[in-house]
Amino acid sequence: MESALKTVCLPFLREIGFKGSFPNLYRDTDGFVSLINFQFSSAGGSFCVNISFADKLRTNIYFNKEAAPKDLRVSSATEQARLGAKDLFGDHWFSFGPTSGAEFRGNPQNPAAIAAQINQLVTDAAQPWWLKHAGES
C-alpha cells in the first residue's frame, strides 16, 4: 500500500505544490499552509488520510504556532478533516488487507485503486475545503 501511495499519490501531490516527506506533507500558499497526513493503523491492513491547515495567523494551530511550514503537522491543528468521510467529518479508513488479527476493516480494495481514489478526493473534497479556509483567513 505504501508503495502505491508513493508512486500514485506523491507525484500528484507534488504536482499541485505539496512538499515534505511521506507521511506528512504541506503546501504553503502565501502564508496559508495546507496539511495532509497518511496515518496507518497499528494493527495493519488500513489507513486514513487526515487533512488540516494553518491559516496566516495560525489560529488553527494550538501547538508550536511559530513552526516553519515544513514542521507543521495535522496533529497540531484544532480543525481537522478526514478524506473519504461524509462531508470530511467523521471516521473513514481505507482498507487494503487483513489486520494482525486476520480481520478486515471494511471491504479491502486494490492499493492502486485506493491511491487513485485518494487523488480524486484531494481534488474534489480537500482542495475546496482548503480554499474555503484560506478565504476565511
PDB file of C-alpha atoms in Angstrom:
ATOM      1  CA  MET A   1       0.000   0.000   0.000  1.00  0.00           C
ATOM      2  CA  GLU A   2       2.775   2.401   0.900  1.00  0.00           C
ATOM      3  CA  SER A   3       4.408   1.779  -2.466  1.00  0.00           C
ATOM      4  CA  ALA A   4       1.149   2.610  -4.294  1.00  0.00           C
ATOM      5  CA  LEU A   5       0.796   5.830  -2.307  1.00  0.00           C
ATOM      6  CA  LYS A   6       4.371   6.820  -3.093  1.00  0.00           C
ATOM      7  CA  THR A   7       4.059   6.060  -6.813  1.00  0.00           C
ATOM      8  CA  VAL A   8       0.499   7.337  -7.406  1.00  0.00           C
ATOM      9  CA  CYS A   9      -0.341   9.924  -4.722  1.00  0.00           C
ATOM     10  CA  LEU A  10       3.006  11.572  -4.067  1.00  0.00           C
ATOM     11  CA  PRO A  11       3.651  12.630  -7.692  1.00  0.00           C
ATOM     12  CA  PHE A  12       0.120  14.046  -7.882  1.00  0.00           C
ATOM     13  CA  LEU A  13       0.525  15.935  -4.598  1.00  0.00           C
ATOM     14  CA  ARG A  14       3.913  17.285  -5.695  1.00  0.00           C
ATOM     15  CA  GLU A  15       2.347  18.432  -8.964  1.00  0.00           C
ATOM     16  CA  ILE A  16      -0.179  20.540  -7.043  1.00  0.00           C
ATOM     17  CA  GLY A  17       2.514  22.074  -4.844  1.00  0.00           C
ATOM     18  CA  PHE A  18       2.965  19.801  -1.840  1.00  0.00           C
ATOM     19  CA  LYS A  19       6.360  19.366  -0.256  1.00  0.00           C
ATOM     20  CA  GLY A  20       7.647  17.356   2.671  1.00  0.00           C
ATOM     21  CA  SER A  21       8.222  13.701   3.388  1.00  0.00           C
ATOM     22  CA  PHE A  22       5.729  10.883   3.445  1.00  0.00           C
ATOM     23  CA  PRO A  23       3.571  10.560   5.560  1.00  0.00           C
ATOM     24  CA  ASN A  24       3.417  14.330   6.362  1.00  0.00           C
ATOM     25  CA  LEU A  25       3.119  16.842   3.537  1.00  0.00           C
ATOM     26  CA  TYR A  26       2.449  20.567   3.360  1.00  0.00           C
ATOM     27  CA  ARG A  27       1.802  23.301   0.796  1.00  0.00           C
ATOM     28  CA  ASP A  28       2.483  26.940   1.614  1.00  0.00           C
ATOM     29  CA  THR A  29       0.397  29.345  -0.460  1.00  0.00           C
ATOM     30  CA  ASP A  30       1.170  32.919   0.565  1.00  0.00           C
ATOM     31  CA  GLY A  31       1.214  32.004   4.262  1.00  0.00           C
ATOM     32  CA  PHE A  32      -1.763  29.635   4.224  1.00  0.00           C
ATOM     33  CA  VAL A  33      -0.443  26.117   4.769  1.00  0.00           C
ATOM     34  CA  SER A  34      -2.431  23.084   3.601  1.00  0.00           C
ATOM     35  CA  LEU A  35      -1.544  19.930   5.539  1.00  0.00           C
ATOM     36  CA  ILE A  36      -2.026  16.245   4.739  1.00  0.00           C
ATOM     37  CA  ASN A  37      -1.094  13.149   6.723  1.00  0.00           C
ATOM     38  CA  PHE A  38      -1.309   9.426   5.951  1.00  0.00           C
ATOM     39  CA  GLN A  39      -1.996   7.509   9.192  1.00  0.00           C
ATOM     40  CA  PHE A  40      -1.610   3.727   9.125  1.00  0.00           C
ATOM     41  CA  SER A  41      -3.396   1.513  11.632  1.00  0.00           C
ATOM     42  CA  SER A  42      -1.049  -0.102  14.128  1.00  0.00           C
ATOM     43  CA  ALA A  43      -2.948  -3.363  13.528  1.00  0.00           C
ATOM     44  CA  GLY A  44      -2.178  -3.167   9.804  1.00  0.00           C
ATOM     45  CA  GLY A  45      -4.452  -3.515   6.813  1.00  0.00           C
ATOM     46  CA  SER A  46      -5.860   0.019   6.752  1.00  0.00           C
ATOM     47  CA  PHE A  47      -5.022   3.699   6.909  1.00  0.00           C
ATOM     48  CA  CYS A  48      -6.712   7.083   6.909  1.00  0.00           C
ATOM     49  CA  VAL A  49      -5.848  10.393   5.276  1.00  0.00           C
ATOM     50  CA  ASN A  50      -6.096  13.401   7.580  1.00  0.00           C
ATOM     51  CA  ILE A  51      -6.120  16.980   6.341  1.00  0.00           C
ATOM     52  CA  SER A  52      -5.877  20.338   8.045  1.00  0.00           C
ATOM     53  CA  PHE A  53      -4.408  23.795   7.599  1.00  0.00           C
ATOM     54  CA  ALA A  54      -2.534  26.622   9.220  1.00  0.00           C
ATOM     55  CA  ASP A  55      -4.110  29.984   8.485  1.00  0.00           C
ATOM     56  CA  LYS A  56      -1.878  33.044   8.156  1.00  0.00           C
ATOM     57  CA  LEU A  57      -2.354  33.999  11.814  1.00  0.00           C
ATOM     58  CA  ARG A  58      -2.002  30.364  12.919  1.00  0.00           C
ATOM     59  CA  THR A  59      -5.270  30.489  14.856  1.00  0.00           C
ATOM     60  CA  ASN A  60      -5.967  26.869  13.833  1.00  0.00           C
ATOM     61  CA  ILE A  61      -2.646  25.705  15.292  1.00  0.00           C
ATOM     62  CA  TYR A  62      -2.612  25.019  19.028  1.00  0.00           C
ATOM     63  CA  PHE A  63       0.881  23.553  19.353  1.00  0.00           C
ATOM     64  CA  ASN A  64       4.111  25.090  18.048  1.00  0.00           C
ATOM     65  CA  LYS A  65       2.394  28.030  16.274  1.00  0.00           C
ATOM     66  CA  GLU A  66       5.729  29.567  15.282  1.00  0.00           C
ATOM     67  CA  ALA A  67       6.907  26.428  13.422  1.00  0.00           C
ATOM     68  CA  ALA A  68       8.087  26.726   9.859  1.00  0.00           C
ATOM     69  CA  PRO A  69       5.562  25.356   7.325  1.00  0.00           C
ATOM     70  CA  LYS A  70       7.687  22.228   6.815  1.00  0.00           C
ATOM     71  CA  ASP A  71       7.429  21.452  10.533  1.00  0.00           C
ATOM     72  CA  LEU A  72       3.644  21.859  10.889  1.00  0.00           C
ATOM     73  CA  ARG A  73       1.541  18.717  11.321  1.00  0.00           C
ATOM     74  CA  VAL A  74      -2.145  17.891  11.061  1.00  0.00           C
ATOM     75  CA  SER A  75      -1.995  16.742  14.681  1.00  0.00           C
ATOM     76  CA  SER A  76      -1.081  20.302  15.765  1.00  0.00           C
ATOM     77  CA  ALA A  77      -4.283  21.768  14.329  1.00  0.00           C
ATOM     78  CA  THR A  78      -7.605  22.193  16.077  1.00  0.00           C
ATOM     79  CA  GLU A  79      -9.751  21.759  12.936  1.00  0.00           C
ATOM     80  CA  GLN A  80      -9.069  18.590  11.014  1.00  0.00           C
ATOM     81  CA  ALA A  81     -10.909  16.516   8.430  1.00  0.00           C
ATOM     82  CA  ARG A  82     -10.639  13.011   7.044  1.00  0.00           C
ATOM     83  CA  LEU A  83     -10.721  12.150   3.346  1.00  0.00           C
ATOM     84  CA  GLY A  84     -13.467   9.719   2.446  1.00  0.00           C
ATOM     85  CA  ALA A  85     -15.660  10.601   5.414  1.00  0.00           C
ATOM     86  CA  LYS A  86     -19.073  12.070   4.657  1.00  0.00           C
ATOM     87  CA  ASP A  87     -18.574  15.826   4.216  1.00  0.00           C
ATOM     88  CA  LEU A  88     -14.997  15.240   5.517  1.00  0.00           C
ATOM     89  CA  PHE A  89     -16.275  14.796   9.062  1.00  0.00           C
ATOM     90  CA  GLY A  90     -16.303  11.543  10.952  1.00  0.00           C
ATOM     91  CA  ASP A  91     -14.201   8.483  10.508  1.00  0.00           C
ATOM     92  CA  HIS A  92     -13.051   6.758   7.332  1.00  0.00           C
ATOM     93  CA  TRP A  93     -10.373   4.114   6.858  1.00  0.00           C
ATOM     94  CA  PHE A  94      -9.110   2.791   3.545  1.00  0.00           C
ATOM     95  CA  SER A  95      -8.843  -0.998   3.802  1.00  0.00           C
ATOM     96  CA  PHE A  96      -6.241  -2.880   1.765  1.00  0.00           C
ATOM     97  CA  GLY A  97      -5.702  -6.103   3.721  1.00  0.00           C
ATOM     98  CA  PRO A  98      -6.177  -8.001   6.944  1.00  0.00           C
ATOM     99  CA  THR A  99      -5.193  -6.687  10.352  1.00  0.00           C
ATOM    100  CA  SER A 100      -2.642  -8.501  12.500  1.00  0.00           C
ATOM    101  CA  GLY A 101      -5.654 -10.338  13.972  1.00  0.00           C
ATOM    102  CA  ALA A 102      -6.650 -11.573  10.491  1.00  0.00           C
ATOM    103  CA  GLU A 103      -9.741  -9.336  10.440  1.00  0.00           C
ATOM    104  CA  PHE A 104     -10.703  -6.748   7.846  1.00  0.00           C
ATOM    105  CA  ARG A 105     -11.665  -3.148   8.498  1.00  0.00           C
ATOM    106  CA  GLY A 106     -14.234  -2.557   5.798  1.00  0.00           C
ATOM    107  CA  ASN A 107     -14.000  -4.039   2.300  1.00  0.00           C
ATOM    108  CA  PRO A 108     -10.389  -4.326   1.162  1.00  0.00           C
ATOM    109  CA  GLN A 109      -9.528  -2.721  -2.158  1.00  0.00           C
ATOM    110  CA  ASN A 110      -6.597  -2.868  -4.519  1.00  0.00           C
ATOM    111  CA  PRO A 111      -3.832  -0.445  -3.392  1.00  0.00           C
ATOM    112  CA  ALA A 112      -3.580   1.241  -6.817  1.00  0.00           C
ATOM    113  CA  ALA A 113      -7.351   1.826  -6.839  1.00  0.00           C
ATOM    114  CA  ILE A 114      -7.203   3.313  -3.341  1.00  0.00           C
ATOM    115  CA  ALA A 115      -4.347   5.623  -4.332  1.00  0.00           C
ATOM    116  CA  ALA A 116      -6.280   6.846  -7.390  1.00  0.00           C
ATOM    117  CA  GLN A 117      -9.354   7.379  -5.190  1.00  0.00           C
ATOM    118  CA  ILE A 118      -7.304   9.493  -2.782  1.00  0.00           C
ATOM    119  CA  ASN A 119      -6.082  11.701  -5.634  1.00  0.00           C
ATOM    120  CA  GLN A 120      -9.693  12.245  -6.678  1.00  0.00           C
ATOM    121  CA  LEU A 121     -10.726  13.030  -3.095  1.00  0.00           C
ATOM    122  CA  VAL A 122      -7.935  15.592  -2.837  1.00  0.00           C
ATOM    123  CA  THR A 123      -9.278  17.270  -5.978  1.00  0.00           C
ATOM    124  CA  ASP A 124     -12.990  17.009  -5.174  1.00  0.00           C
ATOM    125  CA  ALA A 125     -13.063  17.413  -1.383  1.00  0.00           C
ATOM    126  CA  ALA A 126      -9.762  18.597   0.104  1.00  0.00           C
ATOM    127  CA  GLN A 127      -8.969  21.371  -2.388  1.00  0.00           C
ATOM    128  CA  PRO A 128     -12.338  23.139  -1.940  1.00  0.00           C
ATOM    129  CA  TRP A 129     -12.067  22.692   1.854  1.00  0.00           C
ATOM    130  CA  TRP A 130      -8.601  24.299   1.921  1.00  0.00           C
ATOM    131  CA  LEU A 131      -9.750  27.109  -0.405  1.00  0.00           C
ATOM    132  CA  LYS A 132     -12.715  27.827   1.853  1.00  0.00           C
ATOM    133  CA  HIS A 133     -10.472  28.128   4.893  1.00  0.00           C
ATOM    134  CA  ALA A 134      -7.861  30.175   3.018  1.00  0.00           C
ATOM    135  CA  GLY A 135     -10.600  32.680   2.164  1.00  0.00           C
ATOM    136  CA  GLU A 136     -11.540  32.944   5.828  1.00  0.00           C
ATOM    137  CA  SER A 137      -8.031  33.871   6.958  1.00  0.00           C
TER     138      SER A 137
END
